[in-house]
Coordinates of C-alpha atoms in Angstrom, one line a residue:
X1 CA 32.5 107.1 73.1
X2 CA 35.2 108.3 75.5
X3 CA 34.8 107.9 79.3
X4 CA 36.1 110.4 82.0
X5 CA 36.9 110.2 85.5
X6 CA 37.6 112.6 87.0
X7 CA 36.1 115.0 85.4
X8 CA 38.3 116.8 82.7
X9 CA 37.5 121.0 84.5
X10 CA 38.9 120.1 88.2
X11 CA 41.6 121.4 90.5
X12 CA 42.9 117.7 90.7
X13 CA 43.5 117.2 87.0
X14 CA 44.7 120.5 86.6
X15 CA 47.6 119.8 89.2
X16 CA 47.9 116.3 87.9
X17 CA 48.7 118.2 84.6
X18 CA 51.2 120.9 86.2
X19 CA 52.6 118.2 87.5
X20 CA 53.5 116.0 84.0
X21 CA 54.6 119.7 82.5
X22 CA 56.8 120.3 85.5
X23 CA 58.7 116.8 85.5
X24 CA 59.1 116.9 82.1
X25 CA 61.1 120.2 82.4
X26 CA 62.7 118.9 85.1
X27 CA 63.9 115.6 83.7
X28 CA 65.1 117.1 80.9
X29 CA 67.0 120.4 82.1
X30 CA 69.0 117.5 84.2
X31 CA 70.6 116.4 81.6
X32 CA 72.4 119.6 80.3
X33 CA 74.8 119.9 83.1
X34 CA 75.9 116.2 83.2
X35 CA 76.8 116.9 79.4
X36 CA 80.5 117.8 80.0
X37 CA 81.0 114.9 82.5
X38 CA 79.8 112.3 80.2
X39 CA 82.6 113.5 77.6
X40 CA 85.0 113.3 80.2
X41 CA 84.4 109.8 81.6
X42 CA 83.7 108.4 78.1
X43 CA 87.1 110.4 77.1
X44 CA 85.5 111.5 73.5
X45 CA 85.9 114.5 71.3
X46 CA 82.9 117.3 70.2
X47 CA 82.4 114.8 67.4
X48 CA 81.4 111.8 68.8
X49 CA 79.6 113.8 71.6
X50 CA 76.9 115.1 68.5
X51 CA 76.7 112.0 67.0
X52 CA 75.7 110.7 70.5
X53 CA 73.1 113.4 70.8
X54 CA 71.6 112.6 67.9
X55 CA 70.1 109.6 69.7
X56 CA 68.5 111.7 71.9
X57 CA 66.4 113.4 68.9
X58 CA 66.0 110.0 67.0
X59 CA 64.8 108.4 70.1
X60 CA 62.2 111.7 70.4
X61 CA 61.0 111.6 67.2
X62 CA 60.5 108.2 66.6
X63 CA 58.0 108.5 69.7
X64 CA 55.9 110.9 69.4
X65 CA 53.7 109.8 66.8
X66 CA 53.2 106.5 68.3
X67 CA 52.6 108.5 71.8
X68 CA 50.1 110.2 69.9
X69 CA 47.9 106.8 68.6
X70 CA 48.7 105.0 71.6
X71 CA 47.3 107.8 73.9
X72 CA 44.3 107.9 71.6
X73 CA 43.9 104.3 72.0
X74 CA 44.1 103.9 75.6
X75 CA 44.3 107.2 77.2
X76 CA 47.2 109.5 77.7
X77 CA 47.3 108.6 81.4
X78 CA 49.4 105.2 80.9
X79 CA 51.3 106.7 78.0
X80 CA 52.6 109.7 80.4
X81 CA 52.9 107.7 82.9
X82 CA 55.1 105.0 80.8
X83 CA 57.2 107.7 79.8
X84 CA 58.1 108.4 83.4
X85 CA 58.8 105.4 84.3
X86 CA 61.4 104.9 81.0
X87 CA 62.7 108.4 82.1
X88 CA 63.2 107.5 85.6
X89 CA 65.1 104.2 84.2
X90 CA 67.3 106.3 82.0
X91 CA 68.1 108.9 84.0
X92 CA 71.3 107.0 86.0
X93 CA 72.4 105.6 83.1
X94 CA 73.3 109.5 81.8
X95 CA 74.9 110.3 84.7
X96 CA 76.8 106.3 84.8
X97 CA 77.6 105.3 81.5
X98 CA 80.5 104.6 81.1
X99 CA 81.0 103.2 77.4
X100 CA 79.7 105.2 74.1
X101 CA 77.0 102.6 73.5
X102 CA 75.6 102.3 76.6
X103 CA 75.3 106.5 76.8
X104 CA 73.8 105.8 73.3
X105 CA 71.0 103.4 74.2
X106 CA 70.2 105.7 77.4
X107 CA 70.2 109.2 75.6
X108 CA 67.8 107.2 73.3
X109 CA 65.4 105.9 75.9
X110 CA 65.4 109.4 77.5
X111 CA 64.4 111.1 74.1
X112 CA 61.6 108.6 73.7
X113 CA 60.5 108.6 77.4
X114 CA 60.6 112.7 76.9
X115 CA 59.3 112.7 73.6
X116 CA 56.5 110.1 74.5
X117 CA 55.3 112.5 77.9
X118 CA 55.4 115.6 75.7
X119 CA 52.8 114.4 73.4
X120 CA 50.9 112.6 75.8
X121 CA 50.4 115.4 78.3
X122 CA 49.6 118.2 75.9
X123 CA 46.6 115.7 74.1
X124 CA 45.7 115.4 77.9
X125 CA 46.3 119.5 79.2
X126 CA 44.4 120.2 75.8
X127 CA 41.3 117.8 77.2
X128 CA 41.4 119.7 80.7
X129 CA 41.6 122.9 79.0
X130 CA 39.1 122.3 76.7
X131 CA 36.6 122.2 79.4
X132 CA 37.9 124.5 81.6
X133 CA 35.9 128.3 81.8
X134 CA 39.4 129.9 81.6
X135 CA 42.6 129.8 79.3
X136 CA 45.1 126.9 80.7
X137 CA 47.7 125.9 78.1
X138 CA 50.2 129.0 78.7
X139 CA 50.3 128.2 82.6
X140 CA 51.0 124.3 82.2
X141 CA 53.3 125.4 79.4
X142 CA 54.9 127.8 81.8
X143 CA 55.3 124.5 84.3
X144 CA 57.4 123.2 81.9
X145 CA 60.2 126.2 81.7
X146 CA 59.9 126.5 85.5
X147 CA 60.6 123.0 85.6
X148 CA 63.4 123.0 83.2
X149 CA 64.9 126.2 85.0
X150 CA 64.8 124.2 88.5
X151 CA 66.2 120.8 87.1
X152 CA 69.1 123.1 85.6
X153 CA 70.0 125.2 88.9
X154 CA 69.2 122.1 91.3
X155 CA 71.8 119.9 89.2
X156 CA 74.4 122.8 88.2
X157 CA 74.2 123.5 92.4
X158 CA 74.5 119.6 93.6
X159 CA 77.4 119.2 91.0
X160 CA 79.3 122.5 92.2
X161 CA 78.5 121.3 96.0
X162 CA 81.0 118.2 95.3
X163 CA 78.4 115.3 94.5
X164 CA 79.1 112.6 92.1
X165 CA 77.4 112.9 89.2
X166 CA 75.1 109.8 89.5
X167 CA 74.7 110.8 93.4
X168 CA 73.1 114.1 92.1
X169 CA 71.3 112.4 89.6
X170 CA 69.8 110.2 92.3
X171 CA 68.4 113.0 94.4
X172 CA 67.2 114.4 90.9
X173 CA 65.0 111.1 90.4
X174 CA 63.6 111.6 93.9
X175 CA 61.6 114.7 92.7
X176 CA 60.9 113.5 89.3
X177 CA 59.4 110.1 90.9
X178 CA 57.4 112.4 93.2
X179 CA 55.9 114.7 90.7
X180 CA 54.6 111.4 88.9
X181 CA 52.8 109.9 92.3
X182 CA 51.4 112.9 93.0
X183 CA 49.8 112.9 89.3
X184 CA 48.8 109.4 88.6
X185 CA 46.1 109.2 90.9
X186 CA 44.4 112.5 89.7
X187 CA 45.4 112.4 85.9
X188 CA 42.5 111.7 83.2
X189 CA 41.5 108.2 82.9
X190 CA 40.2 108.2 79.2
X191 CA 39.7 105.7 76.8
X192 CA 39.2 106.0 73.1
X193 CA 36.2 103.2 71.4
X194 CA 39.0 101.9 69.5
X195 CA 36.7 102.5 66.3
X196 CA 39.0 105.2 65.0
X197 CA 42.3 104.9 62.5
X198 CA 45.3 104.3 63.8
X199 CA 47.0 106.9 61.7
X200 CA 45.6 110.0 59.5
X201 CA 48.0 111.7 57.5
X202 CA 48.3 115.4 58.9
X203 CA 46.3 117.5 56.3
X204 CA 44.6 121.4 56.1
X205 CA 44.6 123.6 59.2
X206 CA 47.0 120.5 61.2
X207 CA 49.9 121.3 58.8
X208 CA 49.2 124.6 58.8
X209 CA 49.8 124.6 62.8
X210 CA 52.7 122.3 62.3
X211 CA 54.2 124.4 60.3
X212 CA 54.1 127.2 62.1
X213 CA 55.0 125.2 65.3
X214 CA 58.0 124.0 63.5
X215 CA 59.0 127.9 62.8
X216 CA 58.6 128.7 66.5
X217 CA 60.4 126.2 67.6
X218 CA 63.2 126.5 65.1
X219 CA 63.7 129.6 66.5
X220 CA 64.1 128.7 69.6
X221 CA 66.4 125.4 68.5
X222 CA 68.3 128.4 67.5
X223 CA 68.3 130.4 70.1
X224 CA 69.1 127.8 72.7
X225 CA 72.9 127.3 70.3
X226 CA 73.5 130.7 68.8
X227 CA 72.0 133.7 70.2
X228 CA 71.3 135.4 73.8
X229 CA 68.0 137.4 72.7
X230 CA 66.3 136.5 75.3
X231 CA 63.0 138.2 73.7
X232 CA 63.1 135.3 70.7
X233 CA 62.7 132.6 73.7
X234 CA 59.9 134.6 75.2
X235 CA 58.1 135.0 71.9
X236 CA 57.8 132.0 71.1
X237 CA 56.9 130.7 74.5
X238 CA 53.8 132.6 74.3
X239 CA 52.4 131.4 70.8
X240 CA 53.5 127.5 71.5
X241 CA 50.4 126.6 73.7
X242 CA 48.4 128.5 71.1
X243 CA 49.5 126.4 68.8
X244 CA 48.9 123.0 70.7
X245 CA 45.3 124.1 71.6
X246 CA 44.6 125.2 68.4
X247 CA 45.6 121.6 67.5
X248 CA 43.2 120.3 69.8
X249 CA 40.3 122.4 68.8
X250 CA 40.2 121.4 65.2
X251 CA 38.2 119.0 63.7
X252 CA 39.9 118.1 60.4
X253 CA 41.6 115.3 62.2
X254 CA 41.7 112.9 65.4
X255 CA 43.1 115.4 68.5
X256 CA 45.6 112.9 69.9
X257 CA 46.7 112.8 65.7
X258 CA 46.9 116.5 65.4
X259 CA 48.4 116.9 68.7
X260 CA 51.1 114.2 67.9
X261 CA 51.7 115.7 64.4
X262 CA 52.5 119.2 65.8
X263 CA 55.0 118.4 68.5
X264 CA 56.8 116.0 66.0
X265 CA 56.8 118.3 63.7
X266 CA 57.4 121.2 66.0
X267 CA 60.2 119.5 67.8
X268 CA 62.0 118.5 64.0
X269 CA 62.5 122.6 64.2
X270 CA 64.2 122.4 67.6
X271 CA 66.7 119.9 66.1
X272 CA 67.2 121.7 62.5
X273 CA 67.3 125.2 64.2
X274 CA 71.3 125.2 64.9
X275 CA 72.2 123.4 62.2
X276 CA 70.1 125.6 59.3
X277 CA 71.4 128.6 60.9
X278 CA 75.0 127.3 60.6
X279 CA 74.4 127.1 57.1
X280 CA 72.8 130.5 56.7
X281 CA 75.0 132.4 59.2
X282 CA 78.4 130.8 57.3
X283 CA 77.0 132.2 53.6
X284 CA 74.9 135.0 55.0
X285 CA 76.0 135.9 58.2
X286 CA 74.7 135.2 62.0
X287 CA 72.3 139.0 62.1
X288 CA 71.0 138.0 58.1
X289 CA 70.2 134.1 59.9
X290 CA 68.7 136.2 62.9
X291 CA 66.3 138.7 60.8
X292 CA 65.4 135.4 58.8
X293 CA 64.5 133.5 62.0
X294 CA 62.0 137.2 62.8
X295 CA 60.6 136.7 59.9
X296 CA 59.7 133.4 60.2
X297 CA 58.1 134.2 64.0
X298 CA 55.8 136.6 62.2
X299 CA 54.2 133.9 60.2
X300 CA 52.3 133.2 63.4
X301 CA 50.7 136.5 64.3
X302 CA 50.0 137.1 60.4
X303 CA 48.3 133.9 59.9
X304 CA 46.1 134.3 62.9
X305 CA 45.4 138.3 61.3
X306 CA 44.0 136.3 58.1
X307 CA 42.1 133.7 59.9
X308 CA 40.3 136.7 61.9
X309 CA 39.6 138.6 58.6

């Protein structure tokens, strides 16, 4: 039996929600523009710079699924919450580190802090939605991008002003440890029985949705490192939060699971994305890798055609 207070449908755990979507955006957006000075004070070449960004995806995807039983288990209040705090710790080490594995063991922490809050706050916007008279999921989603389109414009403009990078990160962690007081008090306290499993391997309409989740966002992985179409971005910001409530609808599987299973899935796309398309575009050719990447943002409008029918 799960417990609720407040209750799920309120203007309090609505914001609380915004709120989680929005520092999330914002955390990581701040990141992108500190990119170049990391090279430069670590004094490394394009390839060790990937390899370093790789820990950012392993630390993400190595989260998410235990996000997804933990905030199950106890709630997706202290998992959010725990990922802010990890994000707010790793934050100045980005923007400070100044030896390969120390930016290694931060990009790490700040993929599994992100990776953690992502999972957790759509199980919990999918609870508030769920209960709520109107559609939600597109306008906490939409929290997110406006949160990643601050982070990016507020860093790029404190950088370009003259501020050190970990000075600019500072003021950064001023809003992001805002945005997470301002939520705590108001977010979901819930609390799973405990009688459920721990883990359920994704199966029927879940993999379905992961699948297409992992087409969507392959796209955009792709967009965000090969194209300027801005449509293919806006496409597949509208189906997402279909996706992730359609995930938290069904009843093959645990929600927090399904949710979990999604993102992870979903978010294996953003990291394949430029990397298939390399492939592809180098035998192919970048507009045959573009037309492929249409095709595969059909499968979500099709499928939900058959499942009307």
């Amino acid at each position: 039996m799960t417990h609720a207070v407040p209750c799920a449908d309120s203007p309090a755990t609505r914001l609380a929600t915004r709120l989680a979507f929005f520092v999330s955006g914002f955390g990581m957006a701040c990141w992108a523009p500190l990119v170049p000075y990391a090279k430069a004070r670590l004094d490394i070449g394009e390839a060790v710079l990937g390899l370093l960004l790789l820990c950012l995806g392993a630390g993400s995807m190595l989260s998410m699924p235990v996000a997804g039983v933990l905030a199950g288990r106890i709630g997706a209040r202290p998992v959010i919450l725990v990922g802010g705090v990890g994000l707010c710790c790793a934050m100045p080490l980005l923007a400070g580190a100044d030896f390969s594995l120390l930016l290694a063991l931060a990009l790490a922490l700040f993929g599994a802090s992100l990776g953690a809050m992502d999972v957790a706050m759509n199980i919990h916007a999918v609870e508030v939605a769920n209960d709520a008279p109107v559609p939600l999921m597109s306008g906490f989603h939409g929290l997110f991008s406006l949160g990643g389109f601050v982070g990016s414009l507020g860093m790029t403009g404190l950088l370009a002003a003259g501020l050190a990078p970990l000075t600019a990160i500072l003021v950064a962690l001023v809003v992001v440890i805002t945005g997470l007081a301002l939520a705590a008090p108001r977010l979901l306290r819930t609390r799973s029985a405990g009688s459920g499993p721990l883990f359920v391997v994704p199966r029927g309409l879940v993999l379905l949705l992961g699948a297409l989740t992992f087409a969507m966002f392959l796209a955009e992985g792709a967009l965000l490192d090969w194209g300027a179409i801005l449509l293919v971005g806006l496409g597949a910001a509208n189906i997402v939060p279909v996706l992730f409530s359609a995930a938290g609808r069904q009843g093959t599987m645990p929600a927090n699971l399904a949710v979990a299973a999604v993102t992870t899935v979903g978010y294996a796309g953003v990291l394949a994305g430029p990397a298939l398309v390399g492939f592809v575009a180098q035998g192919l050719g970048l507009v045959t890798a573009f037309v492929i990447l249409g095709v595969l943002m059909l499968s979500a409008p099709l499928t939900a055609l058959w499942f009307v029918r």
